[in-house]
Amino acid sequence: MAAAVAIPPPLAPRPLPRVLAAWTHPPLGLEGQQTSPALKQLHSHPTTTFSRARRERPCDGCRRRKSKCVLQESRCCVLCEFHKQPCTFVESAQPRKRKAEGCSRSEAPPKRSSRVSSRPPTATPEPATKTAEATLRSPAPTLMHPSPRPRADSIVVDSLGLRPHHHSRYLGPTTALDASLIGLTAADDRHEFRTSMGTLRSVTEGDYFLTAADSDVRVPDDEVRALAEVEETVGPHGPALVEIFFRIVHPSYPIVRKQAFLQRHRSGEERIGPALLAAIYLLALGWWDQEPAVSNQPKPDVPRLEYLAITTLTTAIQRPKLSAIQAGLLLLQRAKSNTWTLSVQLVALGQDLGLHLDCSSWSIPPWERNLRKRLAWALYMQDKWSAVMHGRPSHINAADWNVAALTTDDFEAEETGDPLLTPREDEAPEYNQLDHGRTCFMQLIGLTGIMAEVCETFYSARAKAEDARAGASASQLVLNRAKPVQIKLKDWFAKLPAECKMDHNTTLTGGETSPAFSQQGHLHLAYFATEISIHRRIVQALSTSTTTTTTTTTPAYMLFICRSAAKTRLISALDFVNRLRPAHLRAFWFFAAPFHFALIGTFGALLQATSPAQEEADFYACRLNEFRWTLAVSARQAPWIAGALDALEVNKELLRGLPEKSPAERLILEEDVDGEEDEEDEEEWEQ
């Protein structure tokens, strides 16, 4: 029944890049010779070279090498300049060696042989618009398509972060190059001017980037071969996986230019980054068993795809481009791929690309400004939530973060703003679904800012030192800090749009045979994690104050009220987990979701361990057992929840050493307190 796999019309199978030997070996160029760095040098000068007609003869050196001769404005070809030899036109043409009939070139790629035809020596000249890159990749002069196909690179040739064969690094204000001196030099139409260090590009009056050719960074890579291996690993399921990604992941995590990617993928464009393509395939494979179109087919080799994604991303990081940021962020959304080290690398890479700056007035294409803003905020959330997960300091400093807030225009331009990428009528984007996902994305950014403040206020090294110096007054100090951030969190929740609330019946569907998805689950889980992080620190401070001092400075009624508020937050979080439906569990969840589930269990264990009475401890133990059972059932729909279950098992083992509560400790709950004041304080904390 393999032939019955349903692939939507917008994602017809794309032609595979030609499959060669292992991509880690040097590629073969014309006549079987190895591709030299000069080939990369040729690819990296699209603006300094010019085309000439086929009837013009090559120089003597290129004729002997049987290489494409591309002249520069200096009238010296690229290869002669690279080999540091004279570029002359004095030697006579060498006689051609005619091959015997029936003899075929061994270098011809087998997967494209059915679509190419040999051209006789007397064939008509090739059009002058054929690029040097396409000529050098062809093993023989061949006609690849009956009609010319527009290149997708044309829309990114003026970009800063996705320019073909080039990469750029931001020059900060403290570098050896001063912006005032750079501005003294006249620039060209692209706001670039050449120096001995490289090409400088101005985006504003005071912001500059150093642009270099990819060939200047000597790393052993071959993107064409890596791309072929990625496609070979997924086999014929590539279009189906891309469709799954853009239907489930993209609405909630819009960091890829959808129409631009689809155009390249359908046409077999070889300039798609292999790391980005592998990351999209890997993320989509998380829904393989839930998709009727592919679930009955053999699953691709996931470990092999992970290896290709990581190795190609490691190479791509050496040449800063936005596609490397996209690939890294998508890989980090997989629970098994999440590492603190990779998150830190992406933050450094984003700073190289200037993602920490406001690009609203930069002299770059409008679509790139929108993409940069979305990537910047996605990187911001990745850094902040990774810091919470791993208990590390954040690497994005608020003093150096100057990115404008996202608006709906930053998303709509990505889908409809490119005139060259207008979708067909049968593939028009479903804007209701996209708007819902974009709203949740922007709300999560605002919540992340509050969570970053929580970490700085309660868990930073400076806050811990202040608590230590406060001594017995530490609990009161923590309570005073909690009120402002608690008000911000309450205000965020009160302003939450209706479509982002859990009771709003909004689902994403991919057709009659595809399951429904609800996108707001991970947003509310992050909200409970933020609330719990505040109350977790309060409970810790109150418990320390009670156990380390003979006469606690915290009034008994305040201790009771704070613990009651914490208990209310835990019960609300547990009820939220119980209300999750299959439509929620099958949807895309932010990478920190397993940690958030585990944090709920950790908070319950903390309340159990610090309970002043055995009855209260038994209550938390019972609720934690129910929570573990609920997660175990939910893990059948969402296997990534297994990571949270592992953390809960560790907490269960630690609680085995909890001593039995003595009756004397119950006095704290039997303390007679002012009932009116108790109700006012509890209401304040519960809100």
XYZ file of C-alpha atoms in Angstrom:
687
model
C 0.000 0.000 0.000
C 3.044 2.252 -0.318
C 1.647 3.775 -3.488
C -1.405 5.061 -1.623
C 0.508 7.654 0.393
C -1.336 10.957 0.048
C 0.819 13.977 -0.631
C -0.926 17.379 -0.790
C -0.744 19.125 -4.190
C 1.350 22.100 -2.983
C 4.214 19.758 -2.087
C 4.822 17.629 -5.153
C 7.925 15.420 -4.972
C 11.016 17.469 -5.621
C 13.894 16.226 -7.769
C 16.699 14.889 -5.607
C 20.156 16.455 -5.869
C 22.575 14.125 -7.557
C 23.817 11.515 -5.113
C 27.578 11.214 -5.080
C 30.036 9.486 -2.795
C 30.250 10.287 0.915
C 29.959 14.046 1.210
C 32.950 14.322 3.493
C 35.297 13.606 0.589
C 36.387 16.322 -1.871
C 33.892 16.583 -4.762
C 34.782 15.830 -8.343
C 34.700 18.651 -10.836
C 35.158 18.649 -14.577
C 37.006 15.715 -16.146
C 37.218 13.962 -12.782
C 39.605 16.467 -11.213
C 39.138 17.484 -7.595
C 37.392 20.737 -6.871
C 39.972 23.237 -5.705
C 39.468 26.316 -3.505
C 39.513 28.291 -6.722
C 36.074 26.926 -7.473
C 34.780 28.438 -4.266
C 36.593 31.649 -5.144
C 34.757 31.687 -8.442
C 31.405 31.211 -6.683
C 32.095 33.978 -4.210
C 32.459 36.842 -6.740
C 29.071 37.164 -8.431
C 29.296 40.933 -8.462
C 32.861 41.326 -9.745
C 32.603 38.947 -12.689
C 30.656 39.347 -15.888
C 29.278 36.946 -18.442
C 30.579 36.711 -21.935
C 29.332 34.868 -24.976
C 30.310 31.250 -25.532
C 31.975 32.160 -28.830
C 34.709 34.107 -26.995
C 37.707 31.914 -26.391
C 39.010 31.110 -22.858
C 42.466 32.132 -21.716
C 45.424 29.800 -22.223
C 45.475 28.590 -18.605
C 41.743 27.782 -18.488
C 41.990 26.092 -21.886
C 44.731 23.770 -20.582
C 42.772 23.107 -17.387
C 39.538 22.695 -19.344
C 37.867 25.036 -16.869
C 35.278 27.775 -17.200
C 37.048 31.084 -17.886
C 35.324 34.009 -16.138
C 36.900 37.409 -16.656
C 36.885 40.147 -14.066
C 36.919 43.877 -14.540
C 40.710 43.723 -14.394
C 40.592 41.558 -17.553
C 42.234 38.750 -15.613
C 40.121 35.619 -15.036
C 39.393 34.325 -11.546
C 41.400 31.098 -11.827
C 44.529 32.783 -13.234
C 44.387 35.341 -10.449
C 44.043 32.553 -7.891
C 46.981 30.572 -9.338
C 48.994 33.834 -9.622
C 49.834 33.292 -13.281
C 49.541 35.523 -16.355
C 46.181 35.515 -18.112
C 47.143 35.303 -21.819
C 45.387 34.542 -25.104
C 48.302 33.530 -27.375
C 48.215 29.743 -27.560
C 46.328 27.965 -30.315
C 43.391 25.677 -29.638
C 44.169 22.091 -28.705
C 42.781 19.309 -30.954
C 39.685 17.585 -29.596
C 39.640 13.881 -28.886
C 36.497 12.292 -30.284
C 35.097 9.482 -28.176
C 33.947 6.187 -29.612
C 30.233 5.786 -30.197
C 28.314 4.293 -27.291
C 30.869 5.476 -24.732
C 29.251 7.395 -21.873
C 30.816 9.586 -19.258
C 31.348 7.724 -16.007
C 30.922 10.919 -14.047
C 27.332 11.476 -15.153
C 25.030 11.235 -12.135
C 22.695 8.257 -12.548
C 19.673 9.965 -11.002
C 19.694 12.771 -13.539
C 20.657 10.786 -16.613
C 17.036 10.325 -17.580
C 16.495 14.084 -17.727
C 19.634 15.163 -19.584
C 20.713 14.679 -23.159
C 24.206 14.713 -24.612
C 24.965 17.739 -26.716
C 27.037 17.263 -29.888
C 30.105 19.442 -30.372
C 28.250 21.513 -32.953
C 25.322 22.321 -30.700
C 24.078 25.864 -30.357
C 25.790 28.060 -27.770
C 24.473 28.068 -24.190
C 22.569 31.137 -23.084
C 24.729 33.779 -21.477
C 22.524 33.843 -18.385
C 23.749 30.451 -17.253
C 25.845 31.035 -14.160
C 29.408 29.879 -13.663
C 28.305 27.777 -10.686
C 25.810 25.775 -12.743
C 28.396 25.293 -15.506
C 31.061 23.974 -13.158
C 28.686 21.554 -11.450
C 27.684 19.932 -14.733
C 29.940 17.014 -15.728
C 29.434 17.906 -19.398
C 27.700 20.663 -21.345
C 24.083 19.526 -20.989
C 20.635 21.016 -21.335
C 19.067 20.440 -17.919
C 15.604 21.868 -18.633
C 13.694 22.597 -21.806
C 12.863 26.101 -20.544
C 14.817 28.434 -18.253
C 13.862 28.278 -14.551
C 14.078 31.443 -12.426
C 16.621 31.126 -9.631
C 15.409 31.538 -6.058
C 18.762 33.160 -5.227
C 17.685 36.322 -7.037
C 15.515 37.408 -4.108
C 18.299 37.031 -1.518
C 21.216 38.419 -3.512
C 20.824 41.849 -1.834
C 20.199 40.419 1.627
C 22.644 40.650 4.489
C 22.111 37.402 6.361
C 21.245 35.048 3.486
C 23.397 36.303 0.615
C 24.622 33.384 -1.528
C 28.314 32.454 -1.117
C 28.873 35.248 1.441
C 28.538 35.738 5.187
C 28.674 38.835 7.392
C 29.735 39.674 10.939
C 28.607 42.704 12.908
C 31.285 45.264 13.837
C 30.583 46.521 17.347
C 31.378 50.033 18.592
C 34.499 48.932 20.517
C 36.295 47.188 17.641
C 39.470 48.488 16.035
C 37.444 49.966 13.157
C 35.734 53.200 14.139
C 32.355 53.970 12.582
C 33.310 57.632 12.082
C 36.305 56.645 9.989
C 34.366 54.025 8.053
C 31.825 56.660 7.040
C 34.499 58.710 5.276
C 34.697 56.214 2.397
C 32.293 56.401 -0.539
C 30.145 53.289 -0.909
C 28.519 51.674 -3.933
C 24.819 51.117 -4.593
C 24.773 48.233 -2.084
C 26.354 50.455 0.582
C 29.561 48.428 0.373
C 33.200 49.395 -0.049
C 36.287 47.225 -0.177
C 39.203 47.321 2.236
C 42.284 45.201 2.720
C 40.491 43.438 5.571
C 37.385 42.680 3.504
C 34.203 44.276 2.246
C 32.435 46.605 4.660
C 28.675 47.043 4.366
C 26.777 49.867 5.999
C 23.193 49.246 7.153
C 22.750 52.526 9.037
C 24.904 55.570 9.631
C 26.669 53.897 12.556
C 26.184 50.136 12.054
C 28.520 48.161 9.823
C 29.131 44.548 8.887
C 32.272 42.907 7.578
C 31.264 40.762 4.608
C 33.475 37.925 3.410
C 33.238 35.135 0.881
C 32.379 31.666 2.153
C 35.523 30.402 0.436
C 37.629 32.531 2.803
C 36.682 30.159 5.646
C 38.416 26.912 4.786
C 36.294 24.122 6.222
C 35.907 20.628 4.748
C 32.342 20.795 3.526
C 30.270 20.194 0.426
C 26.687 21.372 0.809
C 25.521 19.680 -2.374
C 26.703 16.275 -1.212
C 25.363 16.824 2.319
C 22.005 17.864 0.895
C 21.948 14.721 -1.250
C 22.624 12.557 1.813
C 19.825 14.243 3.758
C 17.386 13.593 0.908
C 18.628 10.040 0.527
C 18.040 9.406 4.249
C 14.375 10.432 4.147
C 13.804 8.893 0.713
C 10.478 9.735 -0.952
C 8.965 11.080 2.269
C 10.587 14.532 2.061
C 7.527 16.377 0.686
C 5.242 14.749 3.264
C 7.555 15.747 6.118
C 7.759 19.323 4.846
C 3.957 19.432 4.696
C 3.755 18.196 8.304
C 6.229 20.838 9.445
C 4.440 23.781 7.867
C 1.030 22.545 8.997
C 1.883 21.809 12.642
C 5.110 23.560 13.645
C 5.281 26.658 11.463
C 2.054 28.351 12.678
C 3.287 28.257 16.293
C 7.002 28.770 15.572
C 7.251 30.958 12.436
C 11.003 31.346 11.971
C 11.220 30.046 8.365
C 10.071 31.919 5.255
C 7.440 29.458 4.162
C 6.863 30.336 0.519
C 10.565 30.876 -0.198
C 11.438 27.500 1.258
C 8.620 25.705 -0.554
C 9.639 27.204 -3.878
C 13.196 25.989 -3.485
C 12.163 22.591 -2.184
C 9.771 21.883 -5.045
C 12.259 22.928 -7.705
C 15.129 20.882 -6.281
C 17.134 24.008 -5.506
C 20.574 23.026 -4.250
C 21.090 26.199 -2.218
C 18.884 25.013 0.672
C 21.074 24.655 3.735
C 21.442 20.947 4.538
C 21.340 21.663 8.280
C 18.037 23.548 7.927
C 16.486 20.855 5.746
C 17.599 18.093 8.120
C 16.225 20.023 11.114
C 12.828 20.421 9.424
C 12.725 16.711 8.617
C 13.740 15.736 12.162
C 11.152 17.968 13.801
C 8.403 16.713 11.487
C 9.316 13.092 12.245
C 7.895 13.632 15.726
C 4.410 13.326 14.174
C 5.244 10.352 11.935
C 3.161 7.826 13.872
C 0.164 10.192 14.030
C -0.052 10.948 10.304
C -2.117 8.434 8.314
C -0.297 9.424 5.119
C 3.058 8.059 6.311
C 2.509 6.079 9.535
C 2.281 2.753 7.667
C 5.603 3.360 5.895
C 9.114 2.491 7.202
C 10.394 5.389 9.262
C 13.582 7.100 8.017
C 16.875 6.576 9.825
C 16.579 9.184 12.592
C 20.099 8.721 14.100
C 21.652 9.163 10.648
C 19.603 12.300 10.068
C 20.620 13.667 13.471
C 24.274 13.087 12.627
C 23.933 14.917 9.319
C 22.083 17.807 10.977
C 24.684 18.327 13.710
C 27.735 17.961 11.465
C 26.406 20.307 8.797
C 25.309 22.829 11.442
C 28.803 22.766 12.958
C 30.177 23.718 9.565
C 27.499 26.350 8.926
C 28.266 28.108 12.222
C 31.718 28.956 10.877
C 30.025 31.133 8.232
C 27.354 33.216 10.018
C 24.033 33.129 8.178
C 20.413 33.317 9.230
C 19.824 29.796 7.941
C 22.227 28.465 10.588
C 20.191 30.200 13.309
C 17.010 28.691 11.892
C 18.503 25.206 11.795
C 19.856 25.433 15.337
C 16.601 26.719 16.825
C 14.580 23.989 15.136
C 16.980 21.296 16.335
C 16.683 22.621 19.879
C 12.897 22.217 19.794
C 13.452 18.460 19.935
C 13.659 17.252 23.532
C 16.534 14.847 22.822
C 18.591 17.473 20.986
C 18.356 20.210 23.610
C 21.768 21.177 24.995
C 22.906 24.266 26.823
C 26.091 24.464 24.755
C 24.261 24.709 21.446
C 21.965 27.404 22.828
C 24.977 29.473 23.854
C 26.561 28.983 20.431
C 23.432 30.246 18.731
C 23.371 33.346 20.940
C 26.962 34.107 19.923
C 26.117 33.453 16.287
C 23.102 35.748 16.537
C 25.292 38.519 17.908
C 27.662 38.012 14.975
C 24.671 38.571 12.712
C 23.472 41.615 14.663
C 20.205 40.023 15.776
C 20.431 41.854 19.096
C 19.957 45.214 17.352
C 16.946 47.047 15.991
C 17.009 46.531 12.213
C 13.875 48.572 11.446
C 15.838 51.271 9.589
C 18.545 49.101 8.047
C 19.198 49.222 4.308
C 18.188 45.598 3.753
C 15.122 44.072 2.040
C 11.875 44.409 4.051
C 11.361 40.653 4.222
C 14.793 40.263 5.843
C 13.957 42.842 8.497
C 10.822 40.877 9.395
C 12.712 37.583 9.431
C 15.471 39.038 11.607
C 12.962 40.268 14.191
C 11.257 36.904 14.423
C 14.572 35.071 14.697
C 15.837 37.534 17.299
C 12.852 36.977 19.592
C 12.937 33.219 19.041
C 16.607 33.307 20.075
C 15.704 35.439 23.084
C 13.153 32.867 24.263
C 15.599 30.039 23.637
C 18.260 31.699 25.779
C 15.959 32.655 28.670
C 14.143 29.336 28.995
C 17.363 27.370 28.531
C 18.873 29.347 31.404
C 15.875 28.412 33.581
C 16.087 24.742 32.608
C 19.799 24.370 33.265
C 20.113 26.827 36.161
C 22.631 28.942 34.244
C 23.036 32.696 33.768
C 21.372 34.096 30.683
C 23.707 35.184 27.880
C 21.432 37.960 26.586
C 21.910 41.145 28.560
C 18.953 43.530 28.748
C 21.282 46.521 28.416
C 22.473 45.266 25.005
C 19.121 44.044 23.682
C 17.502 46.561 21.345
C 15.019 44.641 19.196
C 11.675 46.200 18.364
C 8.558 44.399 19.537
C 6.881 42.127 17.023
C 3.722 43.246 15.234
C 1.350 41.451 12.892
C 3.062 43.150 9.941
C 6.234 41.207 10.705
C 4.342 38.002 9.953
C 2.032 38.981 7.120
C 4.925 40.232 4.990
C 6.534 36.809 5.280
C 3.564 35.159 3.588
C 2.348 37.795 1.131
C 5.023 40.472 0.781
C 7.267 38.790 -1.787
C 5.920 39.360 -5.326
C 8.122 36.582 -6.713
C 6.744 34.068 -4.229
C 2.999 34.578 -4.606
C 1.325 31.214 -3.868
C -1.045 29.567 -6.271
C -4.761 29.625 -5.582
C -4.760 26.013 -4.403
C -2.033 26.665 -1.818
C -3.133 29.961 -0.308
C -2.188 30.090 3.403
C -4.949 29.614 5.963
C -4.662 32.950 7.683
C -6.949 32.108 10.603
C -4.591 29.329 11.648
C -1.532 31.473 11.068
C -2.976 34.407 13.017
C -3.742 32.146 15.970
C -0.215 30.752 16.025
C 1.343 34.195 15.637
C -0.698 35.523 18.544
C 0.489 32.690 20.793
C 4.074 33.287 19.614
C 3.939 36.983 20.555
C 2.267 36.242 23.892
C 5.006 33.757 24.732
C 7.594 36.480 24.085
C 5.913 38.714 26.657
C 5.720 35.869 29.175
C 9.399 35.090 28.597
C 10.294 38.647 29.599
C 8.450 38.176 32.901
C 10.165 34.839 33.484
C 13.537 36.493 32.843
C 12.692 39.057 35.531
C 11.716 36.251 37.917
C 15.097 34.577 37.439
C 16.997 37.833 37.921
C 14.935 38.784 40.984
C 15.020 35.462 42.848
C 17.644 33.113 41.397
C 20.559 35.259 40.228
C 23.893 35.163 42.041
C 23.348 38.744 43.250
C 19.895 37.899 44.657
C 21.255 34.847 46.476
C 24.051 36.938 48.013
C 21.548 39.555 49.221
C 19.398 36.834 50.781
C 22.416 35.437 52.601
C 23.305 38.866 53.991
C 19.689 39.446 55.094
C 19.828 36.480 57.479
C 16.582 36.034 59.377
C 14.934 38.805 57.330
C 15.477 36.952 54.054
C 11.920 35.657 53.937
C 10.485 39.167 54.218
C 12.915 40.362 51.545
C 11.728 37.641 49.171
C 8.084 38.504 49.835
C 8.727 42.165 49.062
C 10.403 41.247 45.770
C 7.566 38.948 44.769
C 4.768 41.511 44.722
C 5.865 43.612 41.685
C 6.595 40.659 39.432
C 3.406 38.917 40.587
C 1.415 41.973 39.500
C 3.059 41.888 36.058
C 2.204 38.221 35.648
C -1.383 38.826 36.711
C -1.677 41.679 34.224
C -0.261 39.509 31.414
C -2.809 36.793 32.076
C -5.690 39.290 32.291
C -4.797 40.725 28.852
C -4.447 37.329 27.197
C -6.441 37.323 23.925
C -9.519 35.127 23.833
C -8.085 32.845 21.136
C -5.125 32.039 23.393
C -7.179 30.834 26.346
C -7.578 27.144 27.043
C -11.359 27.156 26.732
C -11.172 28.630 23.220
C -12.009 25.923 20.704
C -9.372 26.616 18.042
C -7.761 23.689 16.268
C -5.555 23.171 13.258
C -6.621 20.509 10.811
C -4.822 19.168 7.794
C -7.746 17.514 6.052
C -10.350 14.856 6.614
C -7.770 12.182 7.475
C -5.447 14.339 9.599
C -5.957 14.833 13.352
C -6.773 18.203 14.905
C -4.251 20.291 16.819
C -4.708 22.991 19.459
C -1.808 25.418 19.814
C -2.215 27.166 23.162
C -1.196 24.301 25.467
C 2.519 25.137 25.708
C 1.705 28.822 26.357
C -0.381 28.062 29.463
C 2.125 25.493 30.686
C 4.830 28.178 30.542
C 2.536 30.481 32.516
C 2.157 27.917 35.314
C 5.915 27.344 35.302
C 6.462 31.088 35.805
C 3.969 31.238 38.675
C 5.462 28.189 40.319
C 8.982 29.638 40.048
C 7.856 32.611 42.147
C 6.142 30.546 44.833
C 8.965 28.009 44.845
C 11.391 30.678 46.053
C 8.908 31.938 48.655
C 8.428 28.453 50.096
C 12.196 27.929 50.184
C 12.747 31.208 52.031
C 9.959 30.574 54.547
C 11.158 27.036 55.239
C 14.733 28.206 55.790
C 13.582 30.981 58.114
C 11.487 28.544 60.152
C 14.119 25.837 60.543
C 17.254 27.944 61.101
C 16.019 30.364 63.735
C 14.646 29.726 67.180
C 12.047 32.454 66.895
C 11.032 32.968 63.309
C 10.632 36.535 62.105
C 7.792 35.467 59.787
C 4.352 35.785 61.446
C 2.430 32.534 61.695
C -0.500 33.891 59.710
C 1.807 34.968 56.844
C 3.425 31.534 56.761
C 0.017 29.904 56.584
C -1.219 32.278 53.860
C 1.879 31.835 51.693
C 1.679 28.069 51.886
C -2.040 28.187 51.098
C -1.337 30.334 48.027
C 1.367 27.909 46.910
C -1.031 25.000 47.371
C -3.607 26.797 45.226
C -1.065 27.308 42.441
C -0.082 23.640 42.503
C -3.690 22.455 42.331
C -4.384 24.815 39.412
C -1.366 23.455 37.522
C -2.405 19.848 38.190
C -5.936 20.559 37.008
C -4.538 22.122 33.840
C -2.627 18.930 33.100
C -5.753 16.857 33.690
C -7.718 18.986 31.197
C -5.293 18.465 28.324
C -6.977 16.766 25.374
C -5.417 14.760 22.536
C -5.720 17.849 20.332
C -3.400 19.665 22.740
C -0.930 16.817 23.201
C -0.536 16.168 19.465
C 0.270 19.818 18.729
C 3.653 21.533 18.721
C 5.045 22.204 22.210
C 7.898 24.591 22.974
C 11.182 22.863 23.793
C 10.936 23.681 27.519
C 7.602 21.847 27.959
C 9.125 18.640 29.480
C 10.955 20.782 32.029
C 7.759 22.662 32.852
C 5.906 19.421 33.560
C 8.796 18.272 35.740
C 8.803 21.633 37.544
C 5.186 21.077 38.616
C 6.168 17.757 40.165
C 9.227 19.281 41.827
C 7.110 22.026 43.362
C 4.692 19.445 44.734
C 7.574 17.475 46.224
C 8.921 20.648 47.847
C 5.560 21.362 49.453
C 5.390 17.774 50.665
C 8.873 17.922 52.166
C 8.222 21.247 53.937
C 4.717 20.381 55.168
C 4.361 21.171 58.892
C 1.811 18.359 59.388
C 1.639 14.741 58.271
C -1.891 15.184 56.892
C -0.678 17.906 54.542
C 2.287 15.811 53.437
C -0.021 12.885 52.690
C -2.227 15.156 50.592
C 0.690 16.201 48.375
C 1.926 12.623 48.087
C -1.492 11.540 46.818
C -1.714 14.346 44.284
C 1.802 13.622 43.010
C 0.901 9.983 42.416
C -2.108 11.110 40.375
C 0.123 13.514 38.467
C 2.582 10.760 37.538
C -0.259 8.567 36.316
C -1.691 11.402 34.202
C 1.679 12.096 32.576
C 2.206 8.399 31.883
C -1.122 8.283 30.033
C -0.393 11.540 28.186
C 3.000 10.220 27.107
C 1.215 7.819 24.761
C 0.101 10.808 22.698
C 3.239 12.890 23.358
C 6.338 10.687 23.849
C 8.486 13.690 24.754
C 6.740 13.803 28.168
C 8.874 10.810 29.172
C 11.632 13.260 30.121
C 9.373 14.786 32.775
C 8.540 11.343 34.149
C 12.227 10.633 34.650
C 12.591 13.764 36.792
C 9.528 12.825 38.841
C 10.996 9.405 39.573
C 14.142 11.065 40.945
C 12.028 13.272 43.226
C 10.150 10.202 44.416
C 13.418 8.523 45.356
C 14.557 11.610 47.261
C 11.303 11.813 49.225
C 11.848 8.319 50.609
C 14.207 9.850 53.144
C 11.537 12.271 54.402
C 10.974 11.714 58.151
C 7.510 11.309 59.689
C 5.991 14.575 60.866
C 5.677 14.907 64.658
C 2.400 16.064 66.263
C 4.151 19.082 67.753
C 4.740 20.502 64.291
C 1.015 20.777 63.735
C 0.842 23.742 66.121
C 1.754 26.115 63.313
C -1.513 25.304 61.551
C -3.548 25.562 64.782
C -2.234 29.057 65.547
C -5.113 31.471 66.158
C -4.796 34.264 63.594
C -6.900 37.246 62.700
C -9.501 35.876 60.291
C -10.179 39.166 58.504
C -6.486 39.890 57.851
C -5.985 36.256 56.772
C -8.680 36.522 54.093
C -7.287 39.804 52.708
C -3.719 38.499 52.423
C -4.782 35.172 50.901
C -6.921 36.943 48.301
C -3.962 39.163 47.397
C -1.661 36.188 46.841
C -4.214 34.092 44.981
C -4.596 36.867 42.402
